[in-house]
Amino acid sequence: MRRKLIIGNWKMNGSPQSVTALAEDLSSGVNNLMLGSVDAVVCPPSVYTAAVVELLAGTSIQVGAQNVCAEALESGAFTGEVSAQMFAQLGCKFGLVGHSERREYYGESDAVVATKCAHLLAQNITPVLCVGESLAQRDAGDALDVVSGQVAAIIEVIGIAQFLSVVVAYEPVWAIGTGRTASPQQAQEVHAAIRQCVAGYDSVTAERMQILYGGSVKGANAAELFAMEDIDGALVGGAALDAEEFCVICKSAE
Ligand code: PGA
């Protein structure tokens, strides 16, 4: 039985005041839920990572990174970047890689995403590999091939043994921040294809790996998504900025 995982991606939002308030509300809200089979994670902007780790210390909520430096694992002359080692030293347990916004606005290729995965793994941080098709790709009937290709590209570089420690997040690009969620059936179809792709390398890894759904997840649609066989949780953007909404999503996963 796979555990459920709910990850809040705060993206580039928040002020010192609002981030503190959100972390405090989450800390009491999630604690009150007394989650048994669900793990909760939040990924703040890196400038707030240390503060959020401190604010959530002693709670069951873990903290993750939204992005990580590809060029070096520890330190070096890479202005503006934050390394996997730095996140690990702060206590981060998860790191997003390959989010469609990174692929689109920063030109991240599968090769860069694979390097970032490897850096996180080297620091015992679980990479959350984001994959997903564009609307044009879906309309052309290519969704399953595109997504399987994105997963396979990473396995080919880091190896299937390492992939056992990776979480996959399926996020159809057309559903991110648009209010348009994939139907539970549409999401399930892609999740099953991802598991089948991984099973082509190793069936045990395929069975154990967590595959999250992301794209306009909110309290109102979470339960029907989590009812699907291959959906093991959610990567939540907009709704993760509201503590109450995030708690409803976590509760729906129990
Ligand atoms: P959304 O974002 O929930 O606001 O659609 C999800 C994501 O991009 O991770």
PDB file of C-alpha atoms and ligand atoms in Angstrom:
ATOM      1  CA  MET A   1       0.000   0.000   0.000  1.00  0.00           C
ATOM      2  CA  ARG A   2       1.525   3.293  -1.084  1.00  0.00           C
ATOM      3  CA  ARG A   3       1.310   6.258   1.300  1.00  0.00           C
ATOM      4  CA  LYS A   4      -0.301   9.431   0.031  1.00  0.00           C
ATOM      5  CA  LEU A   5       1.846  12.534  -0.404  1.00  0.00           C
ATOM      6  CA  ILE A   6       0.563  16.100  -0.637  1.00  0.00           C
ATOM      7  CA  ILE A   7       3.069  18.750  -1.682  1.00  0.00           C
ATOM      8  CA  GLY A   8       2.328  22.468  -1.663  1.00  0.00           C
ATOM      9  CA  ASN A   9       4.231  24.441  -4.287  1.00  0.00           C
ATOM     10  CA  TRP A  10       4.125  28.056  -3.140  1.00  0.00           C
ATOM     11  CA  LYS A  11       5.901  29.223  -6.316  1.00  0.00           C
ATOM     12  CA  MET A  12       7.076  32.862  -6.222  1.00  0.00           C
ATOM     13  CA  ASN A  13       4.550  34.068  -3.660  1.00  0.00           C
ATOM     14  CA  GLY A  14       4.635  35.487  -0.165  1.00  0.00           C
ATOM     15  CA  SER A  15       6.153  38.122   2.075  1.00  0.00           C
ATOM     16  CA  PRO A  16       7.923  37.550   5.402  1.00  0.00           C
ATOM     17  CA  GLN A  17       4.604  38.257   7.120  1.00  0.00           C
ATOM     18  CA  SER A  18       2.346  36.138   4.910  1.00  0.00           C
ATOM     19  CA  VAL A  19       4.756  33.196   4.841  1.00  0.00           C
ATOM     20  CA  THR A  20       4.965  33.218   8.633  1.00  0.00           C
ATOM     21  CA  ALA A  21       1.179  33.343   8.929  1.00  0.00           C
ATOM     22  CA  LEU A  22       0.725  30.520   6.395  1.00  0.00           C
ATOM     23  CA  ALA A  23       3.299  28.290   8.102  1.00  0.00           C
ATOM     24  CA  GLU A  24       1.707  28.911  11.502  1.00  0.00           C
ATOM     25  CA  ASP A  25      -1.795  28.178  10.201  1.00  0.00           C
ATOM     26  CA  LEU A  26      -0.550  25.022   8.478  1.00  0.00           C
ATOM     27  CA  SER A  27       1.286  23.888  11.548  1.00  0.00           C
ATOM     28  CA  SER A  28      -1.845  23.962  13.726  1.00  0.00           C
ATOM     29  CA  GLY A  29      -4.180  22.876  10.913  1.00  0.00           C
ATOM     30  CA  VAL A  30      -2.226  19.807   9.812  1.00  0.00           C
ATOM     31  CA  ASN A  31      -1.447  18.860  13.424  1.00  0.00           C
ATOM     32  CA  ASN A  32      -5.155  18.828  14.226  1.00  0.00           C
ATOM     33  CA  LEU A  33      -5.794  16.451  11.322  1.00  0.00           C
ATOM     34  CA  MET A  34      -3.502  13.848  12.947  1.00  0.00           C
ATOM     35  CA  LEU A  35      -2.737  12.349   9.537  1.00  0.00           C
ATOM     36  CA  GLY A  36      -1.884   8.666   9.585  1.00  0.00           C
ATOM     37  CA  SER A  37      -1.351   7.594   6.007  1.00  0.00           C
ATOM     38  CA  VAL A  38      -0.584  10.972   4.453  1.00  0.00           C
ATOM     39  CA  ASP A  39       2.640  12.964   4.344  1.00  0.00           C
ATOM     40  CA  ALA A  40       2.514  16.735   3.856  1.00  0.00           C
ATOM     41  CA  VAL A  41       5.282  18.884   2.367  1.00  0.00           C
ATOM     42  CA  VAL A  42       5.540  22.580   1.487  1.00  0.00           C
ATOM     43  CA  CYS A  43       7.983  24.150  -0.956  1.00  0.00           C
ATOM     44  CA  PRO A  44       8.441  27.863  -0.186  1.00  0.00           C
ATOM     45  CA  PRO A  45      10.496  30.296  -2.274  1.00  0.00           C
ATOM     46  CA  SER A  46      14.124  29.549  -1.341  1.00  0.00           C
ATOM     47  CA  VAL A  47      14.569  32.910   0.353  1.00  0.00           C
ATOM     48  CA  TYR A  48      12.079  31.687   2.996  1.00  0.00           C
ATOM     49  CA  THR A  49      13.251  28.066   3.260  1.00  0.00           C
ATOM     50  CA  ALA A  50      15.168  28.498   6.518  1.00  0.00           C
ATOM     51  CA  ALA A  51      12.364  30.435   8.197  1.00  0.00           C
ATOM     52  CA  VAL A  52       9.738  27.893   7.172  1.00  0.00           C
ATOM     53  CA  VAL A  53      11.885  24.972   8.361  1.00  0.00           C
ATOM     54  CA  GLU A  54      12.091  26.685  11.740  1.00  0.00           C
ATOM     55  CA  LEU A  55       8.380  27.538  11.863  1.00  0.00           C
ATOM     56  CA  LEU A  56       7.407  23.940  11.035  1.00  0.00           C
ATOM     57  CA  ALA A  57       9.938  22.264  13.333  1.00  0.00           C
ATOM     58  CA  GLY A  58       8.174  19.778  15.568  1.00  0.00           C
ATOM     59  CA  THR A  59       5.242  19.389  13.154  1.00  0.00           C
ATOM     60  CA  SER A  60       4.756  16.540  10.702  1.00  0.00           C
ATOM     61  CA  ILE A  61       5.043  18.897   7.720  1.00  0.00           C
ATOM     62  CA  GLN A  62       8.285  18.639   5.791  1.00  0.00           C
ATOM     63  CA  VAL A  63       9.912  21.331   3.709  1.00  0.00           C
ATOM     64  CA  GLY A  64      11.099  21.069   0.117  1.00  0.00           C
ATOM     65  CA  ALA A  65      12.881  23.088  -2.549  1.00  0.00           C
ATOM     66  CA  GLN A  66      11.210  24.376  -5.721  1.00  0.00           C
ATOM     67  CA  ASN A  67      14.378  24.171  -7.797  1.00  0.00           C
ATOM     68  CA  VAL A  68      18.072  23.369  -7.382  1.00  0.00           C
ATOM     69  CA  CYS A  69      21.345  24.288  -9.067  1.00  0.00           C
ATOM     70  CA  ALA A  70      22.335  21.897 -11.869  1.00  0.00           C
ATOM     71  CA  GLU A  71      25.915  23.060 -12.333  1.00  0.00           C
ATOM     72  CA  ALA A  72      27.347  22.037  -8.971  1.00  0.00           C
ATOM     73  CA  LEU A  73      26.322  19.816  -6.104  1.00  0.00           C
ATOM     74  CA  GLU A  74      27.798  21.780  -3.215  1.00  0.00           C
ATOM     75  CA  SER A  75      29.137  25.283  -3.900  1.00  0.00           C
ATOM     76  CA  GLY A  76      30.918  27.399  -6.479  1.00  0.00           C
ATOM     77  CA  ALA A  77      30.783  30.464  -8.707  1.00  0.00           C
ATOM     78  CA  PHE A  78      27.144  30.181  -9.791  1.00  0.00           C
ATOM     79  CA  THR A  79      25.599  33.547  -9.011  1.00  0.00           C
ATOM     80  CA  GLY A  80      22.015  33.388  -7.858  1.00  0.00           C
ATOM     81  CA  GLU A  81      21.847  29.613  -7.534  1.00  0.00           C
ATOM     82  CA  VAL A  82      21.136  27.418  -4.496  1.00  0.00           C
ATOM     83  CA  SER A  83      22.786  23.990  -4.273  1.00  0.00           C
ATOM     84  CA  ALA A  84      21.344  20.629  -3.264  1.00  0.00           C
ATOM     85  CA  GLN A  85      23.796  20.552  -0.372  1.00  0.00           C
ATOM     86  CA  MET A  86      22.522  23.911   0.892  1.00  0.00           C
ATOM     87  CA  PHE A  87      18.926  22.666   0.877  1.00  0.00           C
ATOM     88  CA  ALA A  88      19.987  19.443   2.593  1.00  0.00           C
ATOM     89  CA  GLN A  89      21.835  21.359   5.295  1.00  0.00           C
ATOM     90  CA  LEU A  90      18.663  23.330   6.016  1.00  0.00           C
ATOM     91  CA  GLY A  91      16.726  20.087   6.429  1.00  0.00           C
ATOM     92  CA  CYS A  92      14.866  19.890   3.112  1.00  0.00           C
ATOM     93  CA  LYS A  93      13.621  16.391   2.313  1.00  0.00           C
ATOM     94  CA  PHE A  94      12.062  16.989  -1.128  1.00  0.00           C
ATOM     95  CA  GLY A  95      12.944  19.001  -4.225  1.00  0.00           C
ATOM     96  CA  LEU A  96      10.845  19.768  -7.300  1.00  0.00           C
ATOM     97  CA  VAL A  97      12.573  19.221 -10.630  1.00  0.00           C
ATOM     98  CA  GLY A  98      11.363  19.760 -14.172  1.00  0.00           C
ATOM     99  CA  HIS A  99       8.287  21.795 -13.312  1.00  0.00           C
ATOM    100  CA  SER A 100       6.684  22.929 -16.582  1.00  0.00           C
ATOM    101  CA  GLU A 101       7.319  26.575 -15.607  1.00  0.00           C
ATOM    102  CA  ARG A 102      11.054  25.777 -15.358  1.00  0.00           C
ATOM    103  CA  ARG A 103      10.978  23.879 -18.643  1.00  0.00           C
ATOM    104  CA  GLU A 104       9.103  26.707 -20.379  1.00  0.00           C
ATOM    105  CA  TYR A 105      10.623  29.907 -18.945  1.00  0.00           C
ATOM    106  CA  TYR A 106      14.159  28.685 -18.215  1.00  0.00           C
ATOM    107  CA  GLY A 107      14.571  26.230 -21.067  1.00  0.00           C
ATOM    108  CA  GLU A 108      15.233  23.240 -18.823  1.00  0.00           C
ATOM    109  CA  SER A 109      15.882  20.143 -20.912  1.00  0.00           C
ATOM    110  CA  ASP A 110      15.483  16.547 -19.790  1.00  0.00           C
ATOM    111  CA  ALA A 111      19.286  16.425 -19.458  1.00  0.00           C
ATOM    112  CA  VAL A 112      19.288  19.339 -16.994  1.00  0.00           C
ATOM    113  CA  VAL A 113      16.360  17.843 -15.101  1.00  0.00           C
ATOM    114  CA  ALA A 114      18.232  14.522 -14.822  1.00  0.00           C
ATOM    115  CA  THR A 115      21.312  16.280 -13.434  1.00  0.00           C
ATOM    116  CA  LYS A 116      19.199  18.074 -10.847  1.00  0.00           C
ATOM    117  CA  CYS A 117      17.615  14.748  -9.859  1.00  0.00           C
ATOM    118  CA  ALA A 118      21.047  13.223  -9.396  1.00  0.00           C
ATOM    119  CA  HIS A 119      22.249  16.147  -7.241  1.00  0.00           C
ATOM    120  CA  LEU A 120      19.214  15.911  -4.966  1.00  0.00           C
ATOM    121  CA  LEU A 121      19.604  12.141  -4.605  1.00  0.00           C
ATOM    122  CA  ALA A 122      23.269  12.602  -3.717  1.00  0.00           C
ATOM    123  CA  GLN A 123      22.110  14.777  -0.824  1.00  0.00           C
ATOM    124  CA  ASN A 124      19.368  12.358   0.273  1.00  0.00           C
ATOM    125  CA  ILE A 125      16.633  14.698  -0.947  1.00  0.00           C
ATOM    126  CA  THR A 126      13.710  13.053  -2.756  1.00  0.00           C
ATOM    127  CA  PRO A 127      13.354  14.517  -6.253  1.00  0.00           C
ATOM    128  CA  VAL A 128       9.781  15.214  -7.331  1.00  0.00           C
ATOM    129  CA  LEU A 129      10.023  14.823 -11.087  1.00  0.00           C
ATOM    130  CA  CYS A 130       7.342  16.903 -12.807  1.00  0.00           C
ATOM    131  CA  VAL A 131       6.151  15.758 -16.212  1.00  0.00           C
ATOM    132  CA  GLY A 132       3.194  16.695 -18.372  1.00  0.00           C
ATOM    133  CA  GLU A 133       1.953  17.355 -21.888  1.00  0.00           C
ATOM    134  CA  SER A 134       0.856  20.654 -23.449  1.00  0.00           C
ATOM    135  CA  LEU A 135      -2.656  21.155 -24.767  1.00  0.00           C
ATOM    136  CA  ALA A 136      -1.411  20.816 -28.354  1.00  0.00           C
ATOM    137  CA  GLN A 137       0.264  17.516 -27.489  1.00  0.00           C
ATOM    138  CA  ARG A 138      -2.926  16.231 -25.823  1.00  0.00           C
ATOM    139  CA  ASP A 139      -5.073  17.320 -28.756  1.00  0.00           C
ATOM    140  CA  ALA A 140      -2.688  15.513 -31.106  1.00  0.00           C
ATOM    141  CA  GLY A 141      -3.190  12.321 -29.072  1.00  0.00           C
ATOM    142  CA  ASP A 142       0.432  12.338 -27.882  1.00  0.00           C
ATOM    143  CA  ALA A 143      -0.065  12.759 -24.109  1.00  0.00           C
ATOM    144  CA  LEU A 144       0.951   9.245 -23.068  1.00  0.00           C
ATOM    145  CA  ASP A 145       4.007   9.182 -25.330  1.00  0.00           C
ATOM    146  CA  VAL A 146       5.197  12.631 -24.233  1.00  0.00           C
ATOM    147  CA  VAL A 147       4.880  11.880 -20.539  1.00  0.00           C
ATOM    148  CA  SER A 148       6.403   8.389 -20.776  1.00  0.00           C
ATOM    149  CA  GLY A 149       9.240   9.914 -22.792  1.00  0.00           C
ATOM    150  CA  GLN A 150       9.927  12.507 -20.083  1.00  0.00           C
ATOM    151  CA  VAL A 151      10.058   9.777 -17.428  1.00  0.00           C
ATOM    152  CA  ALA A 152      12.215   7.433 -19.501  1.00  0.00           C
ATOM    153  CA  ALA A 153      14.673  10.228 -20.291  1.00  0.00           C
ATOM    154  CA  ILE A 154      15.462  10.577 -16.589  1.00  0.00           C
ATOM    155  CA  ILE A 155      15.661   6.828 -15.915  1.00  0.00           C
ATOM    156  CA  GLU A 156      18.095   6.450 -18.822  1.00  0.00           C
ATOM    157  CA  VAL A 157      20.458   8.932 -17.137  1.00  0.00           C
ATOM    158  CA  ILE A 158      20.182   8.190 -13.405  1.00  0.00           C
ATOM    159  CA  GLY A 159      19.363   4.464 -13.696  1.00  0.00           C
ATOM    160  CA  ILE A 160      16.342   2.543 -12.455  1.00  0.00           C
ATOM    161  CA  ALA A 161      17.934   1.711  -9.075  1.00  0.00           C
ATOM    162  CA  GLN A 162      18.121   5.422  -8.222  1.00  0.00           C
ATOM    163  CA  PHE A 163      14.653   6.001  -9.629  1.00  0.00           C
ATOM    164  CA  LEU A 164      13.219   3.993  -6.743  1.00  0.00           C
ATOM    165  CA  SER A 165      13.833   7.129  -4.631  1.00  0.00           C
ATOM    166  CA  VAL A 166      12.076   9.495  -7.040  1.00  0.00           C
ATOM    167  CA  VAL A 167       8.484  10.727  -6.816  1.00  0.00           C
ATOM    168  CA  VAL A 168       6.770  11.556 -10.123  1.00  0.00           C
ATOM    169  CA  ALA A 169       4.239  14.380 -10.427  1.00  0.00           C
ATOM    170  CA  TYR A 170       2.012  14.330 -13.485  1.00  0.00           C
ATOM    171  CA  GLU A 171       0.971  17.886 -14.251  1.00  0.00           C
ATOM    172  CA  PRO A 172      -0.769  18.461 -17.574  1.00  0.00           C
ATOM    173  CA  VAL A 173       0.450  21.910 -18.616  1.00  0.00           C
ATOM    174  CA  TRP A 174      -3.075  22.921 -19.668  1.00  0.00           C
ATOM    175  CA  ALA A 175      -4.345  22.315 -16.119  1.00  0.00           C
ATOM    176  CA  ILE A 176      -1.758  24.347 -14.207  1.00  0.00           C
ATOM    177  CA  GLY A 177      -3.147  27.553 -12.764  1.00  0.00           C
ATOM    178  CA  THR A 178      -6.026  27.479 -15.257  1.00  0.00           C
ATOM    179  CA  GLY A 179      -8.771  26.172 -13.005  1.00  0.00           C
ATOM    180  CA  ARG A 180      -9.122  23.333 -15.508  1.00  0.00           C
ATOM    181  CA  THR A 181      -8.402  20.000 -13.814  1.00  0.00           C
ATOM    182  CA  ALA A 182      -7.851  16.775 -15.703  1.00  0.00           C
ATOM    183  CA  SER A 183     -10.768  14.473 -15.005  1.00  0.00           C
ATOM    184  CA  PRO A 184      -9.933  11.647 -12.583  1.00  0.00           C
ATOM    185  CA  GLN A 185     -10.143   9.259 -15.556  1.00  0.00           C
ATOM    186  CA  GLN A 186      -7.824  11.356 -17.725  1.00  0.00           C
ATOM    187  CA  ALA A 187      -5.308  11.574 -14.886  1.00  0.00           C
ATOM    188  CA  GLN A 188      -5.600   7.870 -14.053  1.00  0.00           C
ATOM    189  CA  GLU A 189      -4.905   6.937 -17.671  1.00  0.00           C
ATOM    190  CA  VAL A 190      -1.634   8.878 -17.657  1.00  0.00           C
ATOM    191  CA  HIS A 191      -0.621   7.675 -14.185  1.00  0.00           C
ATOM    192  CA  ALA A 192      -1.119   4.075 -15.302  1.00  0.00           C
ATOM    193  CA  ALA A 193       0.990   4.752 -18.399  1.00  0.00           C
ATOM    194  CA  ILE A 194       3.777   6.196 -16.226  1.00  0.00           C
ATOM    195  CA  ARG A 195       3.709   3.108 -14.006  1.00  0.00           C
ATOM    196  CA  GLN A 196       3.781   0.897 -17.091  1.00  0.00           C
ATOM    197  CA  CYS A 197       6.737   2.811 -18.484  1.00  0.00           C
ATOM    198  CA  VAL A 198       8.655   2.324 -15.218  1.00  0.00           C
ATOM    199  CA  ALA A 199       7.613  -1.339 -15.078  1.00  0.00           C
ATOM    200  CA  GLY A 200       9.453  -1.767 -18.362  1.00  0.00           C
ATOM    201  CA  TYR A 201      12.622  -1.178 -16.313  1.00  0.00           C
ATOM    202  CA  ASP A 202      11.620  -2.740 -12.991  1.00  0.00           C
ATOM    203  CA  SER A 203       8.209  -3.906 -11.807  1.00  0.00           C
ATOM    204  CA  VAL A 204       8.928  -3.526  -8.070  1.00  0.00           C
ATOM    205  CA  THR A 205       9.949   0.120  -8.521  1.00  0.00           C
ATOM    206  CA  ALA A 206       6.844   0.719 -10.639  1.00  0.00           C
ATOM    207  CA  GLU A 207       4.580  -0.725  -7.965  1.00  0.00           C
ATOM    208  CA  ARG A 208       6.210   1.187  -5.094  1.00  0.00           C
ATOM    209  CA  MET A 209       6.702   4.615  -6.632  1.00  0.00           C
ATOM    210  CA  GLN A 210       4.373   7.458  -5.743  1.00  0.00           C
ATOM    211  CA  ILE A 211       2.784   9.307  -8.664  1.00  0.00           C
ATOM    212  CA  LEU A 212       1.168  12.621  -7.734  1.00  0.00           C
ATOM    213  CA  TYR A 213      -1.318  14.588  -9.791  1.00  0.00           C
ATOM    214  CA  GLY A 214      -0.998  18.358 -10.158  1.00  0.00           C
ATOM    215  CA  GLY A 215      -2.994  21.015 -11.946  1.00  0.00           C
ATOM    216  CA  SER A 216      -5.773  23.054 -10.288  1.00  0.00           C
ATOM    217  CA  VAL A 217      -6.157  20.597  -7.389  1.00  0.00           C
ATOM    218  CA  LYS A 218      -8.358  22.028  -4.639  1.00  0.00           C
ATOM    219  CA  GLY A 219     -10.465  20.849  -1.728  1.00  0.00           C
ATOM    220  CA  ALA A 220     -13.477  20.354  -3.968  1.00  0.00           C
ATOM    221  CA  ASN A 221     -11.851  17.959  -6.460  1.00  0.00           C
ATOM    222  CA  ALA A 222      -9.133  16.237  -4.409  1.00  0.00           C
ATOM    223  CA  ALA A 223     -11.132  13.256  -3.125  1.00  0.00           C
ATOM    224  CA  GLU A 224     -12.261  12.083  -6.562  1.00  0.00           C
ATOM    225  CA  LEU A 225      -8.688  12.252  -7.834  1.00  0.00           C
ATOM    226  CA  PHE A 226      -7.313  10.346  -4.830  1.00  0.00           C
ATOM    227  CA  ALA A 227      -9.928   7.626  -5.344  1.00  0.00           C
ATOM    228  CA  MET A 228      -8.153   6.572  -8.538  1.00  0.00           C
ATOM    229  CA  GLU A 229      -5.907   3.530  -8.270  1.00  0.00           C
ATOM    230  CA  ASP A 230      -2.668   5.098  -9.477  1.00  0.00           C
ATOM    231  CA  ILE A 231      -2.991   8.598  -7.973  1.00  0.00           C
ATOM    232  CA  ASP A 232      -0.907   8.714  -4.823  1.00  0.00           C
ATOM    233  CA  GLY A 233      -1.344  12.346  -3.851  1.00  0.00           C
ATOM    234  CA  ALA A 234      -1.092  15.838  -5.264  1.00  0.00           C
ATOM    235  CA  LEU A 235       1.251  18.656  -6.142  1.00  0.00           C
ATOM    236  CA  VAL A 236      -0.779  21.727  -5.281  1.00  0.00           C
ATOM    237  CA  GLY A 237      -0.060  25.272  -6.448  1.00  0.00           C
ATOM    238  CA  GLY A 238      -2.657  28.001  -5.891  1.00  0.00           C
ATOM    239  CA  ALA A 239      -4.692  26.126  -3.282  1.00  0.00           C
ATOM    240  CA  ALA A 240      -1.541  25.507  -1.207  1.00  0.00           C
ATOM    241  CA  LEU A 241      -1.405  29.215  -0.366  1.00  0.00           C
ATOM    242  CA  ASP A 242      -4.565  28.813   1.695  1.00  0.00           C
ATOM    243  CA  ALA A 243      -3.930  26.760   4.856  1.00  0.00           C
ATOM    244  CA  GLU A 244      -7.546  25.703   5.237  1.00  0.00           C
ATOM    245  CA  GLU A 245      -7.780  24.534   1.643  1.00  0.00           C
ATOM    246  CA  PHE A 246      -4.462  22.670   1.911  1.00  0.00           C
ATOM    247  CA  CYS A 247      -5.726  20.914   5.043  1.00  0.00           C
ATOM    248  CA  VAL A 248      -8.931  19.851   3.265  1.00  0.00           C
ATOM    249  CA  ILE A 249      -6.790  18.340   0.491  1.00  0.00           C
ATOM    250  CA  CYS A 250      -4.607  16.500   3.034  1.00  0.00           C
ATOM    251  CA  LYS A 251      -7.700  15.211   4.824  1.00  0.00           C
ATOM    252  CA  SER A 252      -9.183  13.985   1.524  1.00  0.00           C
ATOM    253  CA  ALA A 253      -6.125  11.792   1.041  1.00  0.00           C
ATOM    254  CA  GLU A 254      -6.593   9.898   4.319  1.00  0.00           C
TER     255      GLU A 254
HETATM  256  P1  PGA B   1      -1.963  24.869  -9.570  1.00  0.00           P
HETATM  257  O1  PGA B   1      -0.393  24.593  -9.756  1.00  0.00           O
HETATM  258  O2  PGA B   1      -2.446  23.964  -8.470  1.00  0.00           O
HETATM  259  O3  PGA B   1      -2.067  26.321  -9.210  1.00  0.00           O
HETATM  260  O4  PGA B   1      -2.616  24.551 -10.863  1.00  0.00           O
HETATM  261  C1  PGA B   1       0.140  23.301  -9.662  1.00  0.00           C
HETATM  262  C2  PGA B   1       1.632  23.355  -9.927  1.00  0.00           C
HETATM  263  O5  PGA B   1       2.051  24.065 -10.830  1.00  0.00           O
HETATM  264  O6  PGA B   1       2.431  22.684  -9.235  1.00  0.00           O
END
